[in-house]
Structures are given as structure tokens and as C-alpha cells.
Amino acid sequence: MSKPDSLSILTIGNSFTDSLSAFFPQVVESAGAGLRFERANHGGCELHRHWSYIQNEERDGVYRMYQSYQFKMREVLAKEAWDVVTMQQASHCSWRYETYQPFADNIHAYVRTHAPQAEVMLQQTWAYRADDPRLWDEWRYTPDYIQKAAEMGVTLPEEGMKVGQAGMYEALTEAYSTLAKRLNLRIIPTGYAVELTRANDPQPFRNYDPDLLNTLRWPDLPPQAGDVVGTTWWRKKPESGQMEIGRDCIHLNQRGQYLQACLWFAFLYQRPVSDVTFVPEMIGDDDALFLRRMAQQAVDTFPQLQR
């Protein structure tokens, strides 16, 4: 397979591919490669919701759900000779394969119809940071979400389960691997790269007692270094005017966004991350080198299907 000098890439996803906009273009440019990168994403969007949007677009002449509600999915797929189109499951359903189908099959077939030249790939998403309460509390859904899922024929993950970080990663990896085998697709192993950084970081993130959040006063924050996922900050509650700690334990932070960008470059362009010269201002050179090494290791060692 020849190494491409330039790629046109479209993501059908959610915030877990929106994060590529932070550093992916700069990473590619610094290596002397070309990129056309566009997104057909909605925050938190599951495969079943993407498929429902596509179906509604096909039924209604004016209904448009993509790229600031200006385009139908078929129009997005036709506007460029995409080299790569990616899809993924939303993180809160990623660890249960029954939520993928039949929607993943349907979206894959739709892309193959309207962008036959493109290689469809899966982005393997990642497990939440260890302090996310959803990993340890019993899994629950709102009544509204349950009703909408039932209307779409979606089998939701069982309520009351406690998955844990390792359990979430193992289950989502099995789900993506099952889908990749079914559709003969390659996996972009972002989640695996996240796990490698967690395992090899010289000072890894250590979870803390949740009660700590009730004892801290501004500007002190709980520990958050040592992971590529998650950000913690202070914010003012609009109803009371009092300060509180906000946590995002599921999205990539800036270290994670750089890791993701380097991984996608190495995987899609089939070139070593040593070709990348861009380093974000907020990431030290030694840490950037570590993150690039983890990205390269993920590309080199993640087990792909023999195609």
C-alpha cells in the first residue's frame, strides 16, 4: 500500500472526533503532508441517532442535519472524493455491542453507496478517567432517553452495572473488534493509545476520594495530572453565584488531543511520528516526545484484521 502525501478525511461521529480539530491539521502540516479534514458530527451522537438523521433526510426534502444544518449526509459524502470516512459509537454506549446494530451496518452501507471510493474506518474510542462516577455508580438512563431509544429499536446497556475503567476499555475494544471483523474494517486505535499512556506515564493519574471535592476551596483542585483524558476547573453556579468544581472526565485534554492527532497521522499516512515537528505551546518537549512514542507504539502493536 503506497503512503499518501495528502488525504481527504471525513468523520461521522461526535465530540470524540471533534477533538481532532485542536492539533491534527498542525501535526499533518508539520510533517509536510496535505489534509482536507471535515466533520459530520453531533455532540454525544450515537450510531442510532446518526442513522435516524440520515433516514429523516431521505424522507424530507428540506431536512438537513449536518455541518451547521446546511447539508444532508448524502451531500456531505458527495462534496469531496473522500479518501477516508470514519465512524464510531458514542462513549456511553461504546462498551455494549448490541447498541451498534443494525445502525453501524446501515451507515456503512450508506457511505459505501454515496462515497464508494472512500475507505471506511472505525475510531476506537476510550475509557473514561478513573474519577468519573459513571464507572463506579450504577449505570442509569433518563426516562426520556429510554423512550427515544425504544422508538428507534435500540437495546440499551443493562442498568445497574458497574463497569470500571478496565472493564469499560475491554468491553468497548471487543465491540469495535466485532464490528471491524463483521464489516472488514480497519480500526484507528485511539483508545489503545490512551491505555498505553496510562500504563507508561512516569507519574500516572491516581484516583482520589470523591469526598475531597467537598473540602476544597478556590483555587485548589483535586489531582488531575498523569492522564490524557479529563479536565477539572472552577466555575460559578448561575443560580447561587457560588463557586463549584466542574469536571469533564470523558473527553481528551490537550495532552490527549495531541496524542490523538499524532496517532491519526501515523496510522493514516503510514509514516513515523518522528516526522512530526509540531508541539503545542502548553505541552513540554519531553512530554510531547513521550506522547508521540505512545502513538507510534499503538499503531505498531494494535492487532488489526488481516485484509
JSON list of C-alpha atoms in Angstrom, two decimals, residues 14-28 37 39 123 126 188 190 193-194 197 227-231 248 250-266 273 276 278-283 287-288 291-292 295:
[
{"chain": "A", "resi": 14, "resn": "ASN", "atom": "CA", "xyz": [-19.30, 13.24, 17.91]},
{"chain": "A", "resi": 15, "resn": "SER", "atom": "CA", "xyz": [-17.05, 15.17, 20.28]},
{"chain": "A", "resi": 16, "resn": "PHE", "atom": "CA", "xyz": [-14.57, 12.27, 20.31]},
{"chain": "A", "resi": 17, "resn": "THR", "atom": "CA", "xyz": [-13.59, 13.26, 16.77]},
{"chain": "A", "resi": 18, "resn": "ASP", "atom": "CA", "xyz": [-14.25, 16.98, 17.23]},
{"chain": "A", "resi": 19, "resn": "SER", "atom": "CA", "xyz": [-11.15, 16.86, 19.45]},
{"chain": "A", "resi": 20, "resn": "LEU", "atom": "CA", "xyz": [-9.04, 16.32, 16.31]},
{"chain": "A", "resi": 21, "resn": "SER", "atom": "CA", "xyz": [-9.63, 19.93, 15.30]},
{"chain": "A", "resi": 22, "resn": "ALA", "atom": "CA", "xyz": [-7.28, 21.09, 18.08]},
{"chain": "A", "resi": 23, "resn": "PHE", "atom": "CA", "xyz": [-3.98, 19.79, 16.68]},
{"chain": "A", "resi": 24, "resn": "PHE", "atom": "CA", "xyz": [-4.48, 17.35, 13.79]},
{"chain": "A", "resi": 25, "resn": "PRO", "atom": "CA", "xyz": [-4.11, 19.94, 10.99]},
{"chain": "A", "resi": 26, "resn": "GLN", "atom": "CA", "xyz": [-0.92, 21.35, 12.56]},
{"chain": "A", "resi": 27, "resn": "VAL", "atom": "CA", "xyz": [0.54, 17.88, 13.11]},
{"chain": "A", "resi": 28, "resn": "VAL", "atom": "CA", "xyz": [-0.06, 16.92, 9.47]},
{"chain": "A", "resi": 37, "resn": "PHE", "atom": "CA", "xyz": [-10.49, 17.45, 7.14]},
{"chain": "A", "resi": 39, "resn": "ARG", "atom": "CA", "xyz": [-16.64, 16.65, 10.33]},
{"chain": "A", "resi": 123, "resn": "GLN", "atom": "CA", "xyz": [-12.16, 5.06, 15.52]},
{"chain": "A", "resi": 126, "resn": "TRP", "atom": "CA", "xyz": [-11.53, 5.25, 25.05]},
{"chain": "A", "resi": 188, "resn": "ILE", "atom": "CA", "xyz": [-7.83, 3.65, 14.34]},
{"chain": "A", "resi": 190, "resn": "THR", "atom": "CA", "xyz": [-7.11, 5.88, 19.78]},
{"chain": "A", "resi": 193, "resn": "ALA", "atom": "CA", "xyz": [-3.07, 4.72, 22.70]},
{"chain": "A", "resi": 194, "resn": "VAL", "atom": "CA", "xyz": [-4.85, 6.22, 25.71]},
{"chain": "A", "resi": 197, "resn": "THR", "atom": "CA", "xyz": [-0.13, 6.36, 28.06]},
{"chain": "A", "resi": 227, "resn": "ASP", "atom": "CA", "xyz": [-3.86, 11.19, 32.23]},
{"chain": "A", "resi": 228, "resn": "VAL", "atom": "CA", "xyz": [-4.66, 12.27, 28.68]},
{"chain": "A", "resi": 229, "resn": "VAL", "atom": "CA", "xyz": [-8.39, 12.26, 29.48]},
{"chain": "A", "resi": 230, "resn": "GLY", "atom": "CA", "xyz": [-10.16, 14.77, 31.68]},
{"chain": "A", "resi": 231, "resn": "THR", "atom": "CA", "xyz": [-10.08, 18.35, 32.88]},
{"chain": "A", "resi": 248, "resn": "ASP", "atom": "CA", "xyz": [-15.03, 16.59, 32.46]},
{"chain": "A", "resi": 250, "resn": "ILE", "atom": "CA", "xyz": [-14.52, 11.72, 29.46]},
{"chain": "A", "resi": 251, "resn": "HIS", "atom": "CA", "xyz": [-13.00, 13.99, 26.81]},
{"chain": "A", "resi": 252, "resn": "LEU", "atom": "CA", "xyz": [-9.37, 14.23, 25.82]},
{"chain": "A", "resi": 253, "resn": "ASN", "atom": "CA", "xyz": [-7.47, 17.08, 27.43]},
{"chain": "A", "resi": 254, "resn": "GLN", "atom": "CA", "xyz": [-4.76, 18.90, 25.48]},
{"chain": "A", "resi": 255, "resn": "ARG", "atom": "CA", "xyz": [-2.25, 16.11, 26.01]},
{"chain": "A", "resi": 256, "resn": "GLY", "atom": "CA", "xyz": [-4.84, 13.66, 24.73]},
{"chain": "A", "resi": 257, "resn": "GLN", "atom": "CA", "xyz": [-5.70, 15.79, 21.73]},
{"chain": "A", "resi": 258, "resn": "TYR", "atom": "CA", "xyz": [-2.03, 15.83, 20.76]},
{"chain": "A", "resi": 259, "resn": "LEU", "atom": "CA", "xyz": [-1.79, 12.07, 21.25]},
{"chain": "A", "resi": 260, "resn": "GLN", "atom": "CA", "xyz": [-4.88, 11.55, 19.08]},
{"chain": "A", "resi": 261, "resn": "ALA", "atom": "CA", "xyz": [-3.54, 13.84, 16.34]},
{"chain": "A", "resi": 262, "resn": "CYS", "atom": "CA", "xyz": [-0.18, 12.05, 16.23]},
{"chain": "A", "resi": 263, "resn": "LEU", "atom": "CA", "xyz": [-1.84, 8.65, 16.23]},
{"chain": "A", "resi": 264, "resn": "TRP", "atom": "CA", "xyz": [-4.15, 9.54, 13.35]},
{"chain": "A", "resi": 265, "resn": "PHE", "atom": "CA", "xyz": [-1.22, 10.92, 11.38]},
{"chain": "A", "resi": 266, "resn": "ALA", "atom": "CA", "xyz": [0.94, 7.82, 11.86]},
{"chain": "A", "resi": 273, "resn": "VAL", "atom": "CA", "xyz": [5.56, 10.12, 14.23]},
{"chain": "A", "resi": 276, "resn": "VAL", "atom": "CA", "xyz": [6.01, 15.36, 13.26]},
{"chain": "A", "resi": 278, "resn": "PHE", "atom": "CA", "xyz": [4.71, 20.45, 15.77]},
{"chain": "A", "resi": 279, "resn": "VAL", "atom": "CA", "xyz": [4.48, 20.67, 19.57]},
{"chain": "A", "resi": 280, "resn": "PRO", "atom": "CA", "xyz": [1.68, 22.68, 21.22]},
{"chain": "A", "resi": 281, "resn": "GLU", "atom": "CA", "xyz": [2.78, 25.55, 23.45]},
{"chain": "A", "resi": 282, "resn": "MET", "atom": "CA", "xyz": [1.16, 24.07, 26.55]},
{"chain": "A", "resi": 283, "resn": "ILE", "atom": "CA", "xyz": [2.96, 20.67, 26.23]},
{"chain": "A", "resi": 287, "resn": "ASP", "atom": "CA", "xyz": [6.12, 15.07, 27.33]},
{"chain": "A", "resi": 288, "resn": "ALA", "atom": "CA", "xyz": [5.38, 15.58, 23.62]},
{"chain": "A", "resi": 291, "resn": "LEU", "atom": "CA", "xyz": [3.06, 11.09, 23.67]},
{"chain": "A", "resi": 292, "resn": "ARG", "atom": "CA", "xyz": [4.42, 10.61, 20.15]},
{"chain": "A", "resi": 295, "resn": "ALA", "atom": "CA", "xyz": [1.03, 6.97, 19.46]}
]
